[in-house]
JSON list of N, CA and C in Angstrom, two decimals:
[
{"chain": "X", "resi": 1, "resn": "ALA", "atom": "N", "xyz": [-8.69, 9.93, 10.46]},
{"chain": "X", "resi": 1, "resn": "ALA", "atom": "CA", "xyz": [-8.73, 9.42, 11.82]},
{"chain": "X", "resi": 1, "resn": "ALA", "atom": "C", "xyz": [-7.44, 9.78, 12.57]},
{"chain": "X", "resi": 2, "resn": "ASP", "atom": "N", "xyz": [-6.31, 9.73, 11.89]},
{"chain": "X", "resi": 2, "resn": "ASP", "atom": "CA", "xyz": [-5.04, 10.05, 12.55]},
{"chain": "X", "resi": 2, "resn": "ASP", "atom": "C", "xyz": [-5.02, 11.49, 13.04]},
{"chain": "X", "resi": 3, "resn": "ALA", "atom": "N", "xyz": [-5.54, 12.40, 12.22]},
{"chain": "X", "resi": 3, "resn": "ALA", "atom": "CA", "xyz": [-5.56, 13.81, 12.61]},
{"chain": "X", "resi": 3, "resn": "ALA", "atom": "C", "xyz": [-6.44, 14.03, 13.83]},
{"chain": "X", "resi": 4, "resn": "VAL", "atom": "N", "xyz": [-7.53, 13.29, 13.92]},
{"chain": "X", "resi": 4, "resn": "VAL", "atom": "CA", "xyz": [-8.42, 13.41, 15.08]},
{"chain": "X", "resi": 4, "resn": "VAL", "atom": "C", "xyz": [-7.73, 12.88, 16.33]},
{"chain": "X", "resi": 5, "resn": "LEU", "atom": "N", "xyz": [-7.01, 11.78, 16.20]},
{"chain": "X", "resi": 5, "resn": "LEU", "atom": "CA", "xyz": [-6.27, 11.26, 17.35]},
{"chain": "X", "resi": 5, "resn": "LEU", "atom": "C", "xyz": [-5.17, 12.23, 17.77]},
{"chain": "X", "resi": 6, "resn": "ASP", "atom": "N", "xyz": [-4.53, 12.87, 16.80]},
{"chain": "X", "resi": 6, "resn": "ASP", "atom": "CA", "xyz": [-3.50, 13.85, 17.13]},
{"chain": "X", "resi": 6, "resn": "ASP", "atom": "C", "xyz": [-4.10, 15.06, 17.84]},
{"chain": "X", "resi": 7, "resn": "LEU", "atom": "N", "xyz": [-5.26, 15.52, 17.39]},
{"chain": "X", "resi": 7, "resn": "LEU", "atom": "CA", "xyz": [-5.94, 16.63, 18.06]},
{"chain": "X", "resi": 7, "resn": "LEU", "atom": "C", "xyz": [-6.32, 16.24, 19.48]},
{"chain": "X", "resi": 8, "resn": "GLY", "atom": "N", "xyz": [-6.85, 15.04, 19.65]},
{"chain": "X", "resi": 8, "resn": "GLY", "atom": "CA", "xyz": [-7.20, 14.58, 20.99]},
{"chain": "X", "resi": 8, "resn": "GLY", "atom": "C", "xyz": [-5.98, 14.48, 21.89]},
{"chain": "X", "resi": 9, "resn": "THR", "atom": "N", "xyz": [-4.88, 14.03, 21.35]},
{"chain": "X", "resi": 9, "resn": "THR", "atom": "CA", "xyz": [-3.63, 13.95, 22.12]},
{"chain": "X", "resi": 9, "resn": "THR", "atom": "C", "xyz": [-3.20, 15.34, 22.56]},
{"chain": "X", "resi": 10, "resn": "GLU", "atom": "N", "xyz": [-3.28, 16.29, 21.66]},
{"chain": "X", "resi": 10, "resn": "GLU", "atom": "CA", "xyz": [-2.89, 17.67, 21.97]},
{"chain": "X", "resi": 10, "resn": "GLU", "atom": "C", "xyz": [-3.80, 18.28, 23.03]},
{"chain": "X", "resi": 11, "resn": "ARG", "atom": "N", "xyz": [-5.10, 18.10, 22.87]},
{"chain": "X", "resi": 11, "resn": "ARG", "atom": "CA", "xyz": [-6.07, 18.74, 23.76]},
{"chain": "X", "resi": 11, "resn": "ARG", "atom": "C", "xyz": [-6.12, 18.10, 25.15]},
{"chain": "X", "resi": 12, "resn": "LEU", "atom": "N", "xyz": [-5.98, 16.78, 25.20]},
{"chain": "X", "resi": 12, "resn": "LEU", "atom": "CA", "xyz": [-6.09, 16.07, 26.48]},
{"chain": "X", "resi": 12, "resn": "LEU", "atom": "C", "xyz": [-4.74, 15.76, 27.11]},
{"chain": "X", "resi": 13, "resn": "GLU", "atom": "N", "xyz": [-3.68, 15.97, 26.34]},
{"chain": "X", "resi": 13, "resn": "GLU", "atom": "CA", "xyz": [-2.32, 15.71, 26.81]},
{"chain": "X", "resi": 13, "resn": "GLU", "atom": "C", "xyz": [-2.13, 14.26, 27.25]},
{"chain": "X", "resi": 14, "resn": "VAL", "atom": "N", "xyz": [-2.69, 13.35, 26.46]},
{"chain": "X", "resi": 14, "resn": "VAL", "atom": "CA", "xyz": [-2.50, 11.91, 26.64]},
{"chain": "X", "resi": 14, "resn": "VAL", "atom": "C", "xyz": [-2.29, 11.29, 25.27]},
{"chain": "X", "resi": 15, "resn": "GLY", "atom": "N", "xyz": [-1.47, 10.25, 25.21]},
{"chain": "X", "resi": 15, "resn": "GLY", "atom": "CA", "xyz": [-1.24, 9.55, 23.94]},
{"chain": "X", "resi": 15, "resn": "GLY", "atom": "C", "xyz": [-2.44, 8.73, 23.53]},
{"chain": "X", "resi": 16, "resn": "LEU", "atom": "N", "xyz": [-2.91, 8.93, 22.30]},
{"chain": "X", "resi": 16, "resn": "LEU", "atom": "CA", "xyz": [-4.08, 8.20, 21.82]},
{"chain": "X", "resi": 16, "resn": "LEU", "atom": "C", "xyz": [-3.77, 7.27, 20.65]},
{"chain": "X", "resi": 17, "resn": "ARG", "atom": "N", "xyz": [-2.61, 7.40, 20.06]},
{"chain": "X", "resi": 17, "resn": "ARG", "atom": "CA", "xyz": [-2.27, 6.54, 18.92]},
{"chain": "X", "resi": 17, "resn": "ARG", "atom": "C", "xyz": [-1.84, 5.15, 19.41]},
{"chain": "X", "resi": 18, "resn": "GLY", "atom": "N", "xyz": [-2.14, 4.16, 18.59]},
{"chain": "X", "resi": 18, "resn": "GLY", "atom": "CA", "xyz": [-1.71, 2.80, 18.88]},
{"chain": "X", "resi": 18, "resn": "GLY", "atom": "C", "xyz": [-2.56, 2.07, 19.90]},
{"chain": "X", "resi": 19, "resn": "LEU", "atom": "N", "xyz": [-3.67, 2.65, 20.30]},
{"chain": "X", "resi": 19, "resn": "LEU", "atom": "CA", "xyz": [-4.55, 2.02, 21.28]},
{"chain": "X", "resi": 19, "resn": "LEU", "atom": "C", "xyz": [-5.65, 1.22, 20.57]},
{"chain": "X", "resi": 20, "resn": "THR", "atom": "N", "xyz": [-6.11, 0.17, 21.22]},
{"chain": "X", "resi": 20, "resn": "THR", "atom": "CA", "xyz": [-7.31, -0.50, 20.73]},
{"chain": "X", "resi": 20, "resn": "THR", "atom": "C", "xyz": [-8.49, 0.44, 20.98]},
{"chain": "X", "resi": 21, "resn": "LEU", "atom": "N", "xyz": [-9.62, 0.17, 20.38]},
{"chain": "X", "resi": 21, "resn": "LEU", "atom": "CA", "xyz": [-10.79, 1.01, 20.61]},
{"chain": "X", "resi": 21, "resn": "LEU", "atom": "C", "xyz": [-11.20, 0.98, 22.08]},
{"chain": "X", "resi": 22, "resn": "GLU", "atom": "N", "xyz": [-11.08, -0.17, 22.71]},
{"chain": "X", "resi": 22, "resn": "GLU", "atom": "CA", "xyz": [-11.41, -0.28, 24.13]},
{"chain": "X", "resi": 22, "resn": "GLU", "atom": "C", "xyz": [-10.45, 0.55, 24.99]},
{"chain": "X", "resi": 23, "resn": "GLU", "atom": "N", "xyz": [-9.16, 0.49, 24.66]},
{"chain": "X", "resi": 23, "resn": "GLU", "atom": "CA", "xyz": [-8.17, 1.28, 25.39]},
{"chain": "X", "resi": 23, "resn": "GLU", "atom": "C", "xyz": [-8.38, 2.78, 25.15]},
{"chain": "X", "resi": 24, "resn": "LEU", "atom": "N", "xyz": [-8.73, 3.13, 23.92]},
{"chain": "X", "resi": 24, "resn": "LEU", "atom": "CA", "xyz": [-9.01, 4.52, 23.59]},
{"chain": "X", "resi": 24, "resn": "LEU", "atom": "C", "xyz": [-10.19, 5.03, 24.40]},
{"chain": "X", "resi": 25, "resn": "ASP", "atom": "N", "xyz": [-11.25, 4.25, 24.45]},
{"chain": "X", "resi": 25, "resn": "ASP", "atom": "CA", "xyz": [-12.43, 4.60, 25.23]},
{"chain": "X", "resi": 25, "resn": "ASP", "atom": "C", "xyz": [-12.04, 4.88, 26.68]},
{"chain": "X", "resi": 26, "resn": "GLN", "atom": "N", "xyz": [-11.29, 3.98, 27.27]},
{"chain": "X", "resi": 26, "resn": "GLN", "atom": "CA", "xyz": [-10.89, 4.12, 28.68]},
{"chain": "X", "resi": 26, "resn": "GLN", "atom": "C", "xyz": [-9.95, 5.31, 28.88]},
{"chain": "X", "resi": 27, "resn": "THR", "atom": "N", "xyz": [-9.01, 5.49, 27.99]},
{"chain": "X", "resi": 27, "resn": "THR", "atom": "CA", "xyz": [-8.05, 6.59, 28.11]},
{"chain": "X", "resi": 27, "resn": "THR", "atom": "C", "xyz": [-8.75, 7.94, 28.01]},
{"chain": "X", "resi": 28, "resn": "LEU", "atom": "N", "xyz": [-9.66, 8.07, 27.05]},
{"chain": "X", "resi": 28, "resn": "LEU", "atom": "CA", "xyz": [-10.42, 9.31, 26.91]},
{"chain": "X", "resi": 28, "resn": "LEU", "atom": "C", "xyz": [-11.27, 9.58, 28.14]},
{"chain": "X", "resi": 29, "resn": "THR", "atom": "N", "xyz": [-11.93, 8.55, 28.64]},
{"chain": "X", "resi": 29, "resn": "THR", "atom": "CA", "xyz": [-12.77, 8.69, 29.82]},
{"chain": "X", "resi": 29, "resn": "THR", "atom": "C", "xyz": [-11.92, 9.09, 31.02]},
{"chain": "X", "resi": 30, "resn": "ASP", "atom": "N", "xyz": [-10.79, 8.42, 31.21]},
{"chain": "X", "resi": 30, "resn": "ASP", "atom": "CA", "xyz": [-9.90, 8.73, 32.33]},
{"chain": "X", "resi": 30, "resn": "ASP", "atom": "C", "xyz": [-9.35, 10.16, 32.24]},
{"chain": "X", "resi": 31, "resn": "ALA", "atom": "N", "xyz": [-9.20, 10.66, 31.01]},
{"chain": "X", "resi": 31, "resn": "ALA", "atom": "CA", "xyz": [-8.66, 12.01, 30.81]},
{"chain": "X", "resi": 31, "resn": "ALA", "atom": "C", "xyz": [-9.74, 13.08, 30.97]},
{"chain": "X", "resi": 32, "resn": "GLY", "atom": "N", "xyz": [-10.97, 12.66, 31.21]},
{"chain": "X", "resi": 32, "resn": "GLY", "atom": "CA", "xyz": [-12.04, 13.61, 31.46]},
{"chain": "X", "resi": 32, "resn": "GLY", "atom": "C", "xyz": [-12.89, 13.97, 30.27]},
{"chain": "X", "resi": 33, "resn": "ALA", "atom": "N", "xyz": [-12.72, 13.28, 29.15]},
{"chain": "X", "resi": 33, "resn": "ALA", "atom": "CA", "xyz": [-13.57, 13.55, 27.99]},
{"chain": "X", "resi": 33, "resn": "ALA", "atom": "C", "xyz": [-14.99, 13.09, 28.30]},
{"chain": "X", "resi": 34, "resn": "PRO", "atom": "N", "xyz": [-15.98, 13.88, 27.92]},
{"chain": "X", "resi": 34, "resn": "PRO", "atom": "CA", "xyz": [-17.36, 13.50, 28.20]},
{"chain": "X", "resi": 34, "resn": "PRO", "atom": "C", "xyz": [-17.81, 12.28, 27.38]},
{"chain": "X", "resi": 35, "resn": "ALA", "atom": "N", "xyz": [-18.72, 11.52, 27.94]},
{"chain": "X", "resi": 35, "resn": "ALA", "atom": "CA", "xyz": [-19.27, 10.35, 27.24]},
{"chain": "X", "resi": 35, "resn": "ALA", "atom": "C", "xyz": [-19.90, 10.74, 25.91]},
{"chain": "X", "resi": 36, "resn": "SER", "atom": "N", "xyz": [-20.43, 11.97, 25.83]},
{"chain": "X", "resi": 36, "resn": "SER", "atom": "CA", "xyz": [-21.05, 12.44, 24.59]},
{"chain": "X", "resi": 36, "resn": "SER", "atom": "C", "xyz": [-20.03, 12.61, 23.47]},
{"chain": "X", "resi": 37, "resn": "LEU", "atom": "N", "xyz": [-18.75, 12.62, 23.81]},
{"chain": "X", "resi": 37, "resn": "LEU", "atom": "CA", "xyz": [-17.68, 12.66, 22.81]},
{"chain": "X", "resi": 37, "resn": "LEU", "atom": "C", "xyz": [-17.07, 11.28, 22.62]},
{"chain": "X", "resi": 38, "resn": "VAL", "atom": "N", "xyz": [-16.81, 10.59, 23.72]},
{"chain": "X", "resi": 38, "resn": "VAL", "atom": "CA", "xyz": [-16.11, 9.30, 23.66]},
{"chain": "X", "resi": 38, "resn": "VAL", "atom": "C", "xyz": [-16.86, 8.28, 22.81]},
{"chain": "X", "resi": 39, "resn": "GLY", "atom": "N", "xyz": [-18.14, 8.10, 23.08]},
{"chain": "X", "resi": 39, "resn": "GLY", "atom": "CA", "xyz": [-18.93, 7.11, 22.34]},
{"chain": "X", "resi": 39, "resn": "GLY", "atom": "C", "xyz": [-18.94, 7.35, 20.85]},
{"chain": "X", "resi": 40, "resn": "PRO", "atom": "N", "xyz": [-19.31, 8.57, 20.41]},
{"chain": "X", "resi": 40, "resn": "PRO", "atom": "CA", "xyz": [-19.30, 8.85, 18.97]},
{"chain": "X", "resi": 40, "resn": "PRO", "atom": "C", "xyz": [-17.92, 8.73, 18.33]},
{"chain": "X", "resi": 41, "resn": "LEU", "atom": "N", "xyz": [-16.88, 9.15, 19.03]},
{"chain": "X", "resi": 41, "resn": "LEU", "atom": "CA", "xyz": [-15.54, 9.04, 18.48]},
{"chain": "X", "resi": 41, "resn": "LEU", "atom": "C", "xyz": [-15.15, 7.59, 18.25]},
{"chain": "X", "resi": 42, "resn": "VAL", "atom": "N", "xyz": [-15.37, 6.75, 19.24]},
{"chain": "X", "resi": 42, "resn": "VAL", "atom": "CA", "xyz": [-15.03, 5.33, 19.11]},
{"chain": "X", "resi": 42, "resn": "VAL", "atom": "C", "xyz": [-15.89, 4.69, 18.01]},
{"chain": "X", "resi": 43, "resn": "ASP", "atom": "N", "xyz": [-17.16, 5.05, 17.95]},
{"chain": "X", "resi": 43, "resn": "ASP", "atom": "CA", "xyz": [-18.04, 4.50, 16.91]},
{"chain": "X", "resi": 43, "resn": "ASP", "atom": "C", "xyz": [-17.56, 4.89, 15.51]},
{"chain": "X", "resi": 44, "resn": "GLU", "atom": "N", "xyz": [-17.16, 6.14, 15.34]},
{"chain": "X", "resi": 44, "resn": "GLU", "atom": "CA", "xyz": [-16.70, 6.58, 14.02]},
{"chain": "X", "resi": 44, "resn": "GLU", "atom": "C", "xyz": [-15.36, 5.96, 13.64]},
{"chain": "X", "resi": 45, "resn": "LEU", "atom": "N", "xyz": [-14.50, 5.74, 14.61]},
{"chain": "X", "resi": 45, "resn": "LEU", "atom": "CA", "xyz": [-13.25, 5.03, 14.32]},
{"chain": "X", "resi": 45, "resn": "LEU", "atom": "C", "xyz": [-13.53, 3.60, 13.90]},
{"chain": "X", "resi": 46, "resn": "ARG", "atom": "N", "xyz": [-14.52, 2.98, 14.52]},
{"chain": "X", "resi": 46, "resn": "ARG", "atom": "CA", "xyz": [-14.92, 1.62, 14.14]},
{"chain": "X", "resi": 46, "resn": "ARG", "atom": "C", "xyz": [-15.47, 1.62, 12.71]},
{"chain": "X", "resi": 47, "resn": "THR", "atom": "N", "xyz": [-16.29, 2.62, 12.38]},
{"chain": "X", "resi": 47, "resn": "THR", "atom": "CA", "xyz": [-16.85, 2.74, 11.03]},
{"chain": "X", "resi": 47, "resn": "THR", "atom": "C", "xyz": [-15.73, 2.97, 10.02]},
{"chain": "X", "resi": 48, "resn": "ALA", "atom": "N", "xyz": [-14.76, 3.80, 10.37]},
{"chain": "X", "resi": 48, "resn": "ALA", "atom": "CA", "xyz": [-13.64, 4.07, 9.46]},
{"chain": "X", "resi": 48, "resn": "ALA", "atom": "C", "xyz": [-12.84, 2.80, 9.18]},
{"chain": "X", "resi": 49, "resn": "ALA", "atom": "N", "xyz": [-12.63, 2.01, 10.21]},
{"chain": "X", "resi": 49, "resn": "ALA", "atom": "CA", "xyz": [-11.89, 0.75, 10.03]},
{"chain": "X", "resi": 49, "resn": "ALA", "atom": "C", "xyz": [-12.67, -0.19, 9.11]},
{"chain": "X", "resi": 50, "resn": "TYR", "atom": "N", "xyz": [-13.99, -0.25, 9.29]},
{"chain": "X", "resi": 50, "resn": "TYR", "atom": "CA", "xyz": [-14.84, -1.09, 8.44]},
{"chain": "X", "resi": 50, "resn": "TYR", "atom": "C", "xyz": [-14.77, -0.60, 6.99]},
{"chain": "X", "resi": 51, "resn": "ALA", "atom": "N", "xyz": [-14.89, 0.71, 6.81]},
{"chain": "X", "resi": 51, "resn": "ALA", "atom": "CA", "xyz": [-14.90, 1.27, 5.45]},
{"chain": "X", "resi": 51, "resn": "ALA", "atom": "C", "xyz": [-13.56, 1.06, 4.76]},
{"chain": "X", "resi": 52, "resn": "ARG", "atom": "N", "xyz": [-12.51, 1.02, 5.53]},
{"chain": "X", "resi": 52, "resn": "ARG", "atom": "CA", "xyz": [-11.18, 0.80, 4.95]},
{"chain": "X", "resi": 52, "resn": "ARG", "atom": "C", "xyz": [-11.10, -0.56, 4.26]},
{"chain": "X", "resi": 53, "resn": "PHE", "atom": "N", "xyz": [-11.76, -1.56, 4.84]},
{"chain": "X", "resi": 53, "resn": "PHE", "atom": "CA", "xyz": [-11.69, -2.91, 4.29]},
{"chain": "X", "resi": 53, "resn": "PHE", "atom": "C", "xyz": [-12.89, -3.26, 3.42]},
{"chain": "X", "resi": 54, "resn": "ALA", "atom": "N", "xyz": [-13.92, -2.43, 3.46]},
{"chain": "X", "resi": 54, "resn": "ALA", "atom": "CA", "xyz": [-15.11, -2.65, 2.63]},
{"chain": "X", "resi": 54, "resn": "ALA", "atom": "C", "xyz": [-15.56, -1.31, 2.05]},
{"chain": "X", "resi": 55, "resn": "PRO", "atom": "N", "xyz": [-14.72, -0.68, 1.23]},
{"chain": "X", "resi": 55, "resn": "PRO", "atom": "CA", "xyz": [-15.03, 0.67, 0.76]},
{"chain": "X", "resi": 55, "resn": "PRO", "atom": "C", "xyz": [-16.33, 0.77, -0.03]},
{"chain": "X", "resi": 56, "resn": "GLY", "atom": "N", "xyz": [-16.75, -0.27, -0.68]},
{"chain": "X", "resi": 56, "resn": "GLY", "atom": "CA", "xyz": [-17.99, -0.24, -1.44]},
{"chain": "X", "resi": 56, "resn": "GLY", "atom": "C", "xyz": [-19.23, -0.28, -0.58]},
{"chain": "X", "resi": 57, "resn": "ALA", "atom": "N", "xyz": [-19.07, -0.47, 0.71]},
{"chain": "X", "resi": 57, "resn": "ALA", "atom": "CA", "xyz": [-20.22, -0.58, 1.61]},
{"chain": "X", "resi": 57, "resn": "ALA", "atom": "C", "xyz": [-20.85, 0.78, 1.91]},
{"chain": "X", "resi": 58, "resn": "LEU", "atom": "N", "xyz": [-20.14, 1.86, 1.63]},
{"chain": "X", "resi": 58, "resn": "LEU", "atom": "CA", "xyz": [-20.65, 3.20, 1.91]},
{"chain": "X", "resi": 58, "resn": "LEU", "atom": "C", "xyz": [-20.99, 3.91, 0.61]},
{"chain": "X", "resi": 59, "resn": "ASP", "atom": "N", "xyz": [-22.18, 4.50, 0.57]},
{"chain": "X", "resi": 59, "resn": "ASP", "atom": "CA", "xyz": [-22.56, 5.28, -0.60]},
{"chain": "X", "resi": 59, "resn": "ASP", "atom": "C", "xyz": [-22.28, 6.76, -0.34]},
{"chain": "X", "resi": 60, "resn": "GLY", "atom": "N", "xyz": [-22.57, 7.60, -1.30]},
{"chain": "X", "resi": 60, "resn": "GLY", "atom": "CA", "xyz": [-22.31, 9.03, -1.17]},
{"chain": "X", "resi": 60, "resn": "GLY", "atom": "C", "xyz": [-23.05, 9.66, -0.01]},
{"chain": "X", "resi": 61, "resn": "ARG", "atom": "N", "xyz": [-24.29, 9.24, 0.19]},
{"chain": "X", "resi": 61, "resn": "ARG", "atom": "CA", "xyz": [-25.09, 9.79, 1.29]},
{"chain": "X", "resi": 61, "resn": "ARG", "atom": "C", "xyz": [-24.48, 9.41, 2.62]},
{"chain": "X", "resi": 62, "resn": "SER", "atom": "N", "xyz": [-24.07, 8.18, 2.75]},
{"chain": "X", "resi": 62, "resn": "SER", "atom": "CA", "xyz": [-23.42, 7.73, 3.98]},
{"chain": "X", "resi": 62, "resn": "SER", "atom": "C", "xyz": [-22.15, 8.53, 4.23]},
{"chain": "X", "resi": 63, "resn": "ALA", "atom": "N", "xyz": [-21.38, 8.78, 3.19]},
{"chain": "X", "resi": 63, "resn": "ALA", "atom": "CA", "xyz": [-20.14, 9.54, 3.33]},
{"chain": "X", "resi": 63, "resn": "ALA", "atom": "C", "xyz": [-20.43, 10.96, 3.82]},
{"chain": "X", "resi": 64, "resn": "GLN", "atom": "N", "xyz": [-21.49, 11.56, 3.33]},
{"chain": "X", "resi": 64, "resn": "GLN", "atom": "CA", "xyz": [-21.85, 12.91, 3.78]},
{"chain": "X", "resi": 64, "resn": "GLN", "atom": "C", "xyz": [-22.25, 12.91, 5.25]},
{"chain": "X", "resi": 65, "resn": "GLN", "atom": "N", "xyz": [-22.98, 11.91, 5.67]},
{"chain": "X", "resi": 65, "resn": "GLN", "atom": "CA", "xyz": [-23.38, 11.80, 7.07]},
{"chain": "X", "resi": 65, "resn": "GLN", "atom": "C", "xyz": [-22.17, 11.58, 7.97]},
{"chain": "X", "resi": 66, "resn": "ILE", "atom": "N", "xyz": [-21.25, 10.75, 7.51]},
{"chain": "X", "resi": 66, "resn": "ILE", "atom": "CA", "xyz": [-20.02, 10.49, 8.27]},
{"chain": "X", "resi": 66, "resn": "ILE", "atom": "C", "xyz": [-19.21, 11.78, 8.39]},
{"chain": "X", "resi": 67, "resn": "GLU", "atom": "N", "xyz": [-19.12, 12.54, 7.31]},
{"chain": "X", "resi": 67, "resn": "GLU", "atom": "CA", "xyz": [-18.38, 13.81, 7.36]},
{"chain": "X", "resi": 67, "resn": "GLU", "atom": "C", "xyz": [-18.99, 14.76, 8.39]},
{"chain": "X", "resi": 68, "resn": "LYS", "atom": "N", "xyz": [-20.30, 14.84, 8.45]},
{"chain": "X", "resi": 68, "resn": "LYS", "atom": "CA", "xyz": [-20.96, 15.70, 9.44]},
{"chain": "X", "resi": 68, "resn": "LYS", "atom": "C", "xyz": [-20.66, 15.24, 10.86]},
{"chain": "X", "resi": 69, "resn": "ARG", "atom": "N", "xyz": [-20.68, 13.92, 11.07]},
{"chain": "X", "resi": 69, "resn": "ARG", "atom": "CA", "xyz": [-20.38, 13.41, 12.42]},
{"chain": "X", "resi": 69, "resn": "ARG", "atom": "C", "xyz": [-18.94, 13.71, 12.81]},
{"chain": "X", "resi": 70, "resn": "TRP", "atom": "N", "xyz": [-18.00, 13.52, 11.87]},
{"chain": "X", "resi": 70, "resn": "TRP", "atom": "CA", "xyz": [-16.59, 13.82, 12.16]},
{"chain": "X", "resi": 70, "resn": "TRP", "atom": "C", "xyz": [-16.41, 15.30, 12.47]},
{"chain": "X", "resi": 71, "resn": "THR", "atom": "N", "xyz": [-17.12, 16.16, 11.76]},
{"chain": "X", "resi": 71, "resn": "THR", "atom": "CA", "xyz": [-17.04, 17.60, 12.01]},
{"chain": "X", "resi": 71, "resn": "THR", "atom": "C", "xyz": [-17.47, 17.91, 13.44]},
{"chain": "X", "resi": 72, "resn": "ARG", "atom": "N", "xyz": [-18.54, 17.28, 13.90]},
{"chain": "X", "resi": 72, "resn": "ARG", "atom": "CA", "xyz": [-18.99, 17.48, 15.29]},
{"chain": "X", "resi": 72, "resn": "ARG", "atom": "C", "xyz": [-17.96, 16.96, 16.28]},
{"chain": "X", "resi": 73, "resn": "ILE", "atom": "N", "xyz": [-17.36, 15.82, 15.98]},
{"chain": "X", "resi": 73, "resn": "ILE", "atom": "CA", "xyz": [-16.36, 15.23, 16.88]},
{"chain": "X", "resi": 73, "resn": "ILE", "atom": "C", "xyz": [-15.13, 16.14, 16.97]},
{"chain": "X", "resi": 74, "resn": "VAL", "atom": "N", "xyz": [-14.66, 16.62, 15.84]},
{"chain": "X", "resi": 74, "resn": "VAL", "atom": "CA", "xyz": [-13.49, 17.51, 15.84]},
{"chain": "X", "resi": 74, "resn": "VAL", "atom": "C", "xyz": [-13.81, 18.78, 16.63]},
{"chain": "X", "resi": 75, "resn": "GLY", "atom": "N", "xyz": [-14.99, 19.33, 16.43]},
{"chain": "X", "resi": 75, "resn": "GLY", "atom": "CA", "xyz": [-15.39, 20.53, 17.18]},
{"chain": "X", "resi": 75, "resn": "GLY", "atom": "C", "xyz": [-15.40, 20.28, 18.68]},
{"chain": "X", "resi": 76, "resn": "ALA", "atom": "N", "xyz": [-15.93, 19.12, 19.08]},
{"chain": "X", "resi": 76, "resn": "ALA", "atom": "CA", "xyz": [-15.97, 18.78, 20.51]},
{"chain": "X", "resi": 76, "resn": "ALA", "atom": "C", "xyz": [-14.56, 18.59, 21.07]},
{"chain": "X", "resi": 77, "resn": "LEU", "atom": "N", "xyz": [-13.70, 17.94, 20.32]},
{"chain": "X", "resi": 77, "resn": "LEU", "atom": "CA", "xyz": [-12.31, 17.77, 20.76]},
{"chain": "X", "resi": 77, "resn": "LEU", "atom": "C", "xyz": [-11.62, 19.13, 20.88]},
{"chain": "X", "resi": 78, "resn": "ASP", "atom": "N", "xyz": [-11.83, 19.98, 19.92]},
{"chain": "X", "resi": 78, "resn": "ASP", "atom": "CA", "xyz": [-11.19, 21.28, 19.93]},
{"chain": "X", "resi": 78, "resn": "ASP", "atom": "C", "xyz": [-11.64, 22.11, 21.13]},
{"chain": "X", "resi": 79, "resn": "ARG", "atom": "N", "xyz": [-12.90, 22.01, 21.50]},
{"chain": "X", "resi": 79, "resn": "ARG", "atom": "CA", "xyz": [-13.42, 22.75, 22.65]},
{"chain": "X", "resi": 79, "resn": "ARG", "atom": "C", "xyz": [-12.86, 22.23, 23.98]},
{"chain": "X", "resi": 80, "resn": "LEU", "atom": "N", "xyz": [-12.42, 20.97, 24.01]},
{"chain": "X", "resi": 80, "resn": "LEU", "atom": "CA", "xyz": [-11.86, 20.44, 25.26]},
{"chain": "X", "resi": 80, "resn": "LEU", "atom": "C", "xyz": [-10.69, 21.28, 25.75]},
{"chain": "X", "resi": 81, "resn": "GLY", "atom": "N", "xyz": [-9.87, 21.72, 24.85]},
{"chain": "X", "resi": 81, "resn": "GLY", "atom": "CA", "xyz": [-8.72, 22.53, 25.23]},
{"chain": "X", "resi": 81, "resn": "GLY", "atom": "C", "xyz": [-9.13, 23.87, 25.82]},
{"chain": "X", "resi": 82, "resn": "ASP", "atom": "N", "xyz": [-10.30, 24.37, 25.46]},
{"chain": "X", "resi": 82, "resn": "ASP", "atom": "CA", "xyz": [-10.77, 25.65, 25.96]},
{"chain": "X", "resi": 82, "resn": "ASP", "atom": "C", "xyz": [-11.28, 25.56, 27.39]},
{"chain": "X", "resi": 83, "resn": "GLU", "atom": "N", "xyz": [-11.60, 24.32, 27.83]},
{"chain": "X", "resi": 83, "resn": "GLU", "atom": "CA", "xyz": [-12.16, 24.12, 29.16]},
{"chain": "X", "resi": 83, "resn": "GLU", "atom": "C", "xyz": [-11.09, 24.02, 30.23]},
{"chain": "X", "resi": 84, "resn": "SER", "atom": "N", "xyz": [-9.84, 23.86, 29.81]},
{"chain": "X", "resi": 84, "resn": "SER", "atom": "CA", "xyz": [-8.75, 23.70, 30.77]},
{"chain": "X", "resi": 84, "resn": "SER", "atom": "C", "xyz": [-8.36, 25.02, 31.40]}
]
């Protein structure tokens, strides 16, 4: 999650670390990130926080699905820099 926030900071040129999920949502939106990125990113950060405190709640299949979603999010963040 930290690497994704760092990538977002680099691409959008706004600080994303240390924000609540609500603040992150607003900051990303204000910086011009599309809703199709903001919603999934915030949702996955929420899932990551949950998994951190309940690691047994996710099985291998869930982990694979989460990895695919993160891959899409990272790709979308990376493309933001190309649009500038």
